[in-house]
JSON list of C-alpha atoms in Angstrom, two decimals:
[
{"chain": "Z", "resi": 710, "resn": "MET", "atom": "CA", "xyz": [49.93, -50.62, -108.32]},
{"chain": "Z", "resi": 711, "resn": "LYS", "atom": "CA", "xyz": [53.45, -50.08, -109.65]},
{"chain": "Z", "resi": 712, "resn": "VAL", "atom": "CA", "xyz": [56.50, -50.72, -107.49]},
{"chain": "Z", "resi": 713, "resn": "LYS", "atom": "CA", "xyz": [57.52, -47.06, -107.24]},
{"chain": "Z", "resi": 714, "resn": "GLU", "atom": "CA", "xyz": [53.96, -46.06, -106.25]},
{"chain": "Z", "resi": 715, "resn": "TYR", "atom": "CA", "xyz": [53.91, -48.85, -103.68]},
{"chain": "Z", "resi": 716, "resn": "LEU", "atom": "CA", "xyz": [57.15, -47.66, -102.11]},
{"chain": "Z", "resi": 717, "resn": "SER", "atom": "CA", "xyz": [56.09, -44.00, -102.29]},
{"chain": "Z", "resi": 718, "resn": "GLN", "atom": "CA", "xyz": [53.09, -44.66, -100.05]},
{"chain": "Z", "resi": 719, "resn": "LEU", "atom": "CA", "xyz": [55.33, -43.93, -97.05]},
{"chain": "Z", "resi": 720, "resn": "PHE", "atom": "CA", "xyz": [56.10, -40.48, -98.39]},
{"chain": "Z", "resi": 721, "resn": "TRP", "atom": "CA", "xyz": [52.44, -39.60, -98.97]},
{"chain": "Z", "resi": 722, "resn": "ILE", "atom": "CA", "xyz": [51.23, -40.95, -95.62]},
{"chain": "Z", "resi": 723, "resn": "ASP", "atom": "CA", "xyz": [53.96, -38.95, -93.88]},
{"chain": "Z", "resi": 724, "resn": "LYS", "atom": "CA", "xyz": [52.91, -35.81, -95.78]},
{"chain": "Z", "resi": 725, "resn": "GLU", "atom": "CA", "xyz": [49.30, -36.40, -94.75]},
{"chain": "Z", "resi": 726, "resn": "ILE", "atom": "CA", "xyz": [50.30, -36.74, -91.08]},
{"chain": "Z", "resi": 727, "resn": "LYS", "atom": "CA", "xyz": [52.26, -33.48, -91.27]},
{"chain": "Z", "resi": 728, "resn": "SER", "atom": "CA", "xyz": [49.34, -31.74, -92.95]},
{"chain": "Z", "resi": 729, "resn": "LEU", "atom": "CA", "xyz": [46.88, -32.93, -90.30]},
{"chain": "Z", "resi": 730, "resn": "SER", "atom": "CA", "xyz": [49.27, -31.81, -87.57]},
{"chain": "Z", "resi": 731, "resn": "MET", "atom": "CA", "xyz": [49.58, -28.37, -89.14]},
{"chain": "Z", "resi": 732, "resn": "GLU", "atom": "CA", "xyz": [45.79, -28.07, -89.43]},
{"chain": "Z", "resi": 733, "resn": "ARG", "atom": "CA", "xyz": [45.41, -29.05, -85.77]},
{"chain": "Z", "resi": 734, "resn": "GLU", "atom": "CA", "xyz": [48.07, -26.55, -84.68]},
{"chain": "Z", "resi": 735, "resn": "GLU", "atom": "CA", "xyz": [46.38, -23.80, -86.73]},
{"chain": "Z", "resi": 736, "resn": "LEU", "atom": "CA", "xyz": [43.01, -24.56, -85.13]},
{"chain": "Z", "resi": 737, "resn": "PHE", "atom": "CA", "xyz": [44.59, -24.49, -81.68]},
{"chain": "Z", "resi": 738, "resn": "ALA", "atom": "CA", "xyz": [46.47, -21.25, -82.35]},
{"chain": "Z", "resi": 739, "resn": "SER", "atom": "CA", "xyz": [43.47, -19.46, -83.83]},
{"chain": "Z", "resi": 740, "resn": "THR", "atom": "CA", "xyz": [41.24, -20.55, -80.95]},
{"chain": "Z", "resi": 741, "resn": "PHE", "atom": "CA", "xyz": [43.50, -19.83, -78.03]},
{"chain": "Z", "resi": 742, "resn": "LYS", "atom": "CA", "xyz": [45.16, -16.61, -79.13]},
{"chain": "Z", "resi": 743, "resn": "HIS", "atom": "CA", "xyz": [45.37, -13.76, -76.65]},
{"chain": "Z", "resi": 744, "resn": "PRO", "atom": "CA", "xyz": [42.03, -12.27, -75.55]},
{"chain": "Z", "resi": 745, "resn": "VAL", "atom": "CA", "xyz": [40.99, -8.98, -77.13]},
{"chain": "Z", "resi": 746, "resn": "TRP", "atom": "CA", "xyz": [40.31, -5.99, -74.86]},
{"chain": "Z", "resi": 747, "resn": "SER", "atom": "CA", "xyz": [37.33, -3.93, -75.96]},
{"chain": "Z", "resi": 748, "resn": "ASP", "atom": "CA", "xyz": [35.69, -1.23, -73.82]},
{"chain": "Z", "resi": 749, "resn": "MET", "atom": "CA", "xyz": [37.66, -2.57, -70.85]},
{"chain": "Z", "resi": 750, "resn": "LYS", "atom": "CA", "xyz": [36.02, -6.00, -71.15]},
{"chain": "Z", "resi": 751, "resn": "VAL", "atom": "CA", "xyz": [37.77, -9.17, -72.23]},
{"chain": "Z", "resi": 752, "resn": "GLN", "atom": "CA", "xyz": [36.18, -10.84, -75.22]},
{"chain": "Z", "resi": 753, "resn": "SER", "atom": "CA", "xyz": [36.64, -14.55, -75.02]},
{"chain": "Z", "resi": 754, "resn": "THR", "atom": "CA", "xyz": [35.35, -17.66, -76.72]},
{"chain": "Z", "resi": 755, "resn": "PRO", "atom": "CA", "xyz": [32.01, -18.96, -75.34]},
{"chain": "Z", "resi": 756, "resn": "THR", "atom": "CA", "xyz": [32.22, -22.22, -73.38]},
{"chain": "Z", "resi": 757, "resn": "GLU", "atom": "CA", "xyz": [29.99, -24.10, -75.85]},
{"chain": "Z", "resi": 758, "resn": "LYS", "atom": "CA", "xyz": [32.26, -23.15, -78.73]},
{"chain": "Z", "resi": 759, "resn": "LEU", "atom": "CA", "xyz": [35.33, -24.25, -76.74]},
{"chain": "Z", "resi": 760, "resn": "GLU", "atom": "CA", "xyz": [33.77, -27.67, -76.18]},
{"chain": "Z", "resi": 761, "resn": "ASP", "atom": "CA", "xyz": [33.23, -28.05, -79.93]},
{"chain": "Z", "resi": 762, "resn": "ILE", "atom": "CA", "xyz": [36.82, -27.01, -80.58]},
{"chain": "Z", "resi": 763, "resn": "TYR", "atom": "CA", "xyz": [38.15, -29.50, -78.02]},
{"chain": "Z", "resi": 764, "resn": "VAL", "atom": "CA", "xyz": [36.15, -32.24, -79.76]},
{"chain": "Z", "resi": 765, "resn": "GLU", "atom": "CA", "xyz": [37.56, -31.18, -83.12]},
{"chain": "Z", "resi": 766, "resn": "LEU", "atom": "CA", "xyz": [41.12, -31.12, -81.72]},
{"chain": "Z", "resi": 767, "resn": "ALA", "atom": "CA", "xyz": [40.57, -34.62, -80.32]},
{"chain": "Z", "resi": 768, "resn": "GLU", "atom": "CA", "xyz": [39.32, -35.80, -83.74]},
{"chain": "Z", "resi": 769, "resn": "TYR", "atom": "CA", "xyz": [42.47, -34.42, -85.37]},
{"chain": "Z", "resi": 770, "resn": "ALA", "atom": "CA", "xyz": [44.60, -36.23, -82.78]},
{"chain": "Z", "resi": 771, "resn": "ASN", "atom": "CA", "xyz": [42.75, -39.47, -83.51]},
{"chain": "Z", "resi": 772, "resn": "ARG", "atom": "CA", "xyz": [43.16, -39.10, -87.29]},
{"chain": "Z", "resi": 773, "resn": "ILE", "atom": "CA", "xyz": [46.86, -38.38, -86.83]},
{"chain": "Z", "resi": 774, "resn": "GLN", "atom": "CA", "xyz": [47.24, -41.49, -84.63]},
{"chain": "Z", "resi": 775, "resn": "VAL", "atom": "CA", "xyz": [45.42, -43.69, -87.17]},
{"chain": "Z", "resi": 776, "resn": "LYS", "atom": "CA", "xyz": [47.68, -42.42, -89.98]},
{"chain": "Z", "resi": 777, "resn": "SER", "atom": "CA", "xyz": [50.78, -42.85, -87.79]},
{"chain": "Z", "resi": 778, "resn": "ASP", "atom": "CA", "xyz": [49.80, -46.45, -87.06]},
{"chain": "Z", "resi": 779, "resn": "GLU", "atom": "CA", "xyz": [49.25, -47.05, -90.78]},
{"chain": "Z", "resi": 780, "resn": "LEU", "atom": "CA", "xyz": [52.66, -45.54, -91.55]},
{"chain": "Z", "resi": 781, "resn": "LEU", "atom": "CA", "xyz": [54.38, -47.75, -88.98]},
{"chain": "Z", "resi": 782, "resn": "ARG", "atom": "CA", "xyz": [52.71, -50.94, -90.25]},
{"chain": "Z", "resi": 783, "resn": "LEU", "atom": "CA", "xyz": [53.62, -50.14, -93.85]},
{"chain": "Z", "resi": 784, "resn": "LYS", "atom": "CA", "xyz": [57.18, -49.17, -92.89]},
{"chain": "Z", "resi": 785, "resn": "LEU", "atom": "CA", "xyz": [57.67, -52.51, -91.11]},
{"chain": "Z", "resi": 786, "resn": "GLN", "atom": "CA", "xyz": [56.21, -54.40, -94.07]},
{"chain": "Z", "resi": 787, "resn": "LEU", "atom": "CA", "xyz": [58.43, -52.57, -96.57]},
{"chain": "Z", "resi": 788, "resn": "SER", "atom": "CA", "xyz": [61.48, -53.00, -94.36]},
{"chain": "Z", "resi": 789, "resn": "GLU", "atom": "CA", "xyz": [60.97, -56.77, -94.34]},
{"chain": "Z", "resi": 790, "resn": "GLN", "atom": "CA", "xyz": [60.49, -56.81, -98.12]},
{"chain": "Z", "resi": 791, "resn": "ILE", "atom": "CA", "xyz": [63.53, -54.59, -98.78]},
{"chain": "Z", "resi": 792, "resn": "GLU", "atom": "CA", "xyz": [65.63, -56.89, -96.59]},
{"chain": "Z", "resi": 793, "resn": "LYS", "atom": "CA", "xyz": [64.93, -59.68, -99.11]},
{"chain": "Z", "resi": 794, "resn": "VAL", "atom": "CA", "xyz": [66.55, -57.73, -101.98]},
{"chain": "Z", "resi": 795, "resn": "GLU", "atom": "CA", "xyz": [69.79, -59.55, -102.75]},
{"chain": "Z", "resi": 796, "resn": "ASN", "atom": "CA", "xyz": [71.85, -56.62, -104.09]},
{"chain": "Z", "resi": 797, "resn": "HIS", "atom": "CA", "xyz": [73.25, -54.68, -101.12]},
{"chain": "Z", "resi": 798, "resn": "LYS", "atom": "CA", "xyz": [73.43, -51.38, -103.04]},
{"chain": "Z", "resi": 799, "resn": "SER", "atom": "CA", "xyz": [69.80, -51.68, -104.05]},
{"chain": "Z", "resi": 800, "resn": "ARG", "atom": "CA", "xyz": [68.81, -52.53, -100.48]},
{"chain": "Z", "resi": 801, "resn": "GLN", "atom": "CA", "xyz": [70.66, -49.55, -99.06]},
{"chain": "Z", "resi": 802, "resn": "LEU", "atom": "CA", "xyz": [69.32, -47.15, -101.67]},
{"chain": "Z", "resi": 803, "resn": "LEU", "atom": "CA", "xyz": [65.74, -48.32, -101.05]},
{"chain": "Z", "resi": 804, "resn": "ARG", "atom": "CA", "xyz": [66.19, -47.92, -97.31]},
{"chain": "Z", "resi": 805, "resn": "TYR", "atom": "CA", "xyz": [67.62, -44.41, -97.60]},
{"chain": "Z", "resi": 806, "resn": "ARG", "atom": "CA", "xyz": [65.05, -43.22, -100.14]},
{"chain": "Z", "resi": 807, "resn": "TYR", "atom": "CA", "xyz": [61.84, -44.83, -98.95]},
{"chain": "Z", "resi": 808, "resn": "LEU", "atom": "CA", "xyz": [62.21, -45.89, -95.31]},
{"chain": "Z", "resi": 809, "resn": "ILE", "atom": "CA", "xyz": [64.23, -42.88, -94.16]},
{"chain": "Z", "resi": 810, "resn": "GLY", "atom": "CA", "xyz": [62.84, -40.45, -96.75]},
{"chain": "Z", "resi": 811, "resn": "MET", "atom": "CA", "xyz": [66.10, -38.93, -97.95]},
{"chain": "Z", "resi": 812, "resn": "ASN", "atom": "CA", "xyz": [66.19, -36.81, -101.09]},
{"chain": "Z", "resi": 813, "resn": "TRP", "atom": "CA", "xyz": [68.46, -37.84, -103.98]},
{"chain": "Z", "resi": 814, "resn": "GLU", "atom": "CA", "xyz": [71.33, -35.60, -102.89]},
{"chain": "Z", "resi": 815, "resn": "GLU", "atom": "CA", "xyz": [71.31, -37.11, -99.39]},
{"chain": "Z", "resi": 816, "resn": "VAL", "atom": "CA", "xyz": [71.18, -40.66, -100.78]},
{"chain": "Z", "resi": 817, "resn": "ALA", "atom": "CA", "xyz": [74.09, -39.88, -103.11]},
{"chain": "Z", "resi": 818, "resn": "TYR", "atom": "CA", "xyz": [76.12, -38.39, -100.27]},
{"chain": "Z", "resi": 819, "resn": "HIS", "atom": "CA", "xyz": [75.57, -41.35, -97.93]},
{"chain": "Z", "resi": 820, "resn": "MET", "atom": "CA", "xyz": [76.29, -43.91, -100.63]},
{"chain": "Z", "resi": 821, "resn": "GLY", "atom": "CA", "xyz": [79.32, -42.06, -101.99]},
{"chain": "Z", "resi": 822, "resn": "TYR", "atom": "CA", "xyz": [78.03, -41.57, -105.54]},
{"chain": "Z", "resi": 823, "resn": "GLU", "atom": "CA", "xyz": [76.97, -38.71, -107.80]},
{"chain": "Z", "resi": 824, "resn": "VAL", "atom": "CA", "xyz": [73.24, -38.00, -107.99]},
{"chain": "Z", "resi": 825, "resn": "ARG", "atom": "CA", "xyz": [73.11, -39.04, -111.66]},
{"chain": "Z", "resi": 826, "resn": "HIS", "atom": "CA", "xyz": [74.56, -42.43, -110.76]},
{"chain": "Z", "resi": 827, "resn": "ILE", "atom": "CA", "xyz": [72.09, -42.82, -107.89]},
{"chain": "Z", "resi": 828, "resn": "THR", "atom": "CA", "xyz": [69.17, -42.30, -110.25]},
{"chain": "Z", "resi": 829, "resn": "ARG", "atom": "CA", "xyz": [70.52, -45.07, -112.46]},
{"chain": "Z", "resi": 830, "resn": "LEU", "atom": "CA", "xyz": [70.99, -47.33, -109.45]},
{"chain": "Z", "resi": 831, "resn": "HIS", "atom": "CA", "xyz": [67.44, -46.50, -108.38]},
{"chain": "Z", "resi": 832, "resn": "GLY", "atom": "CA", "xyz": [66.08, -47.96, -111.63]},
{"chain": "Z", "resi": 833, "resn": "GLN", "atom": "CA", "xyz": [67.91, -51.22, -110.92]},
{"chain": "Z", "resi": 834, "resn": "ALA", "atom": "CA", "xyz": [66.82, -51.15, -107.27]},
{"chain": "Z", "resi": 835, "resn": "LEU", "atom": "CA", "xyz": [63.18, -50.94, -108.35]},
{"chain": "Z", "resi": 836, "resn": "ILE", "atom": "CA", "xyz": [63.68, -53.95, -110.62]},
{"chain": "Z", "resi": 837, "resn": "ASP", "atom": "CA", "xyz": [65.39, -55.86, -107.79]},
{"chain": "Z", "resi": 838, "resn": "PHE", "atom": "CA", "xyz": [62.53, -54.98, -105.42]},
{"chain": "Z", "resi": 839, "resn": "GLU", "atom": "CA", "xyz": [59.94, -56.01, -107.99]},
{"chain": "Z", "resi": 840, "resn": "HIS", "atom": "CA", "xyz": [61.55, -59.47, -108.13]},
{"chain": "Z", "resi": 841, "resn": "VAL", "atom": "CA", "xyz": [61.06, -59.78, -104.37]},
{"chain": "Z", "resi": 842, "resn": "LEU", "atom": "CA", "xyz": [57.38, -58.90, -104.77]},
{"chain": "Z", "resi": 843, "resn": "GLU", "atom": "CA", "xyz": [56.93, -61.48, -107.51]},
{"chain": "Z", "resi": 844, "resn": "CYS", "atom": "CA", "xyz": [57.69, -64.27, -105.04]},
{"chain": "Z", "resi": 845, "resn": "PRO", "atom": "CA", "xyz": [54.48, -66.23, -104.32]},
{"chain": "Z", "resi": 846, "resn": "GLU", "atom": "CA", "xyz": [54.44, -65.31, -100.61]},
{"chain": "Z", "resi": 847, "resn": "GLU", "atom": "CA", "xyz": [54.73, -61.56, -101.33]},
{"chain": "Z", "resi": 848, "resn": "SER", "atom": "CA", "xyz": [52.02, -59.24, -102.61]},
{"chain": "Z", "resi": 849, "resn": "LEU", "atom": "CA", "xyz": [51.73, -55.51, -103.15]},
{"chain": "Z", "resi": 850, "resn": "ILE", "atom": "CA", "xyz": [48.90, -55.05, -100.67]}
]
């Protein structure tokens, strides 16, 4: 796994959590929308179907929690590894981009540089981070 892919895992896990949350919210909303009146009777969801939906909602919640735990563990691991990068600009850029999840414009603003310069610094930051991972006690996974 390349360094950039390794660092980008946080981004993709976060996207997956958001996607699962959206799916869960959609299931909830479509299930518990307002009852429909037809011929003066309320049409509602049968109890058996509601039980299945509650189980499915609980499964989504569990999957979201598992992914959230994975994200936290990886974030802590990456934070410790980034802290070992000697160059302070590289460390800060890596924190902003990967741990906080800022886009390039936000990173540039917070570091006081133009976006083009930040992308150049990012290349060096990846090299600096790779050196940390090459230490015998560090590994990519």
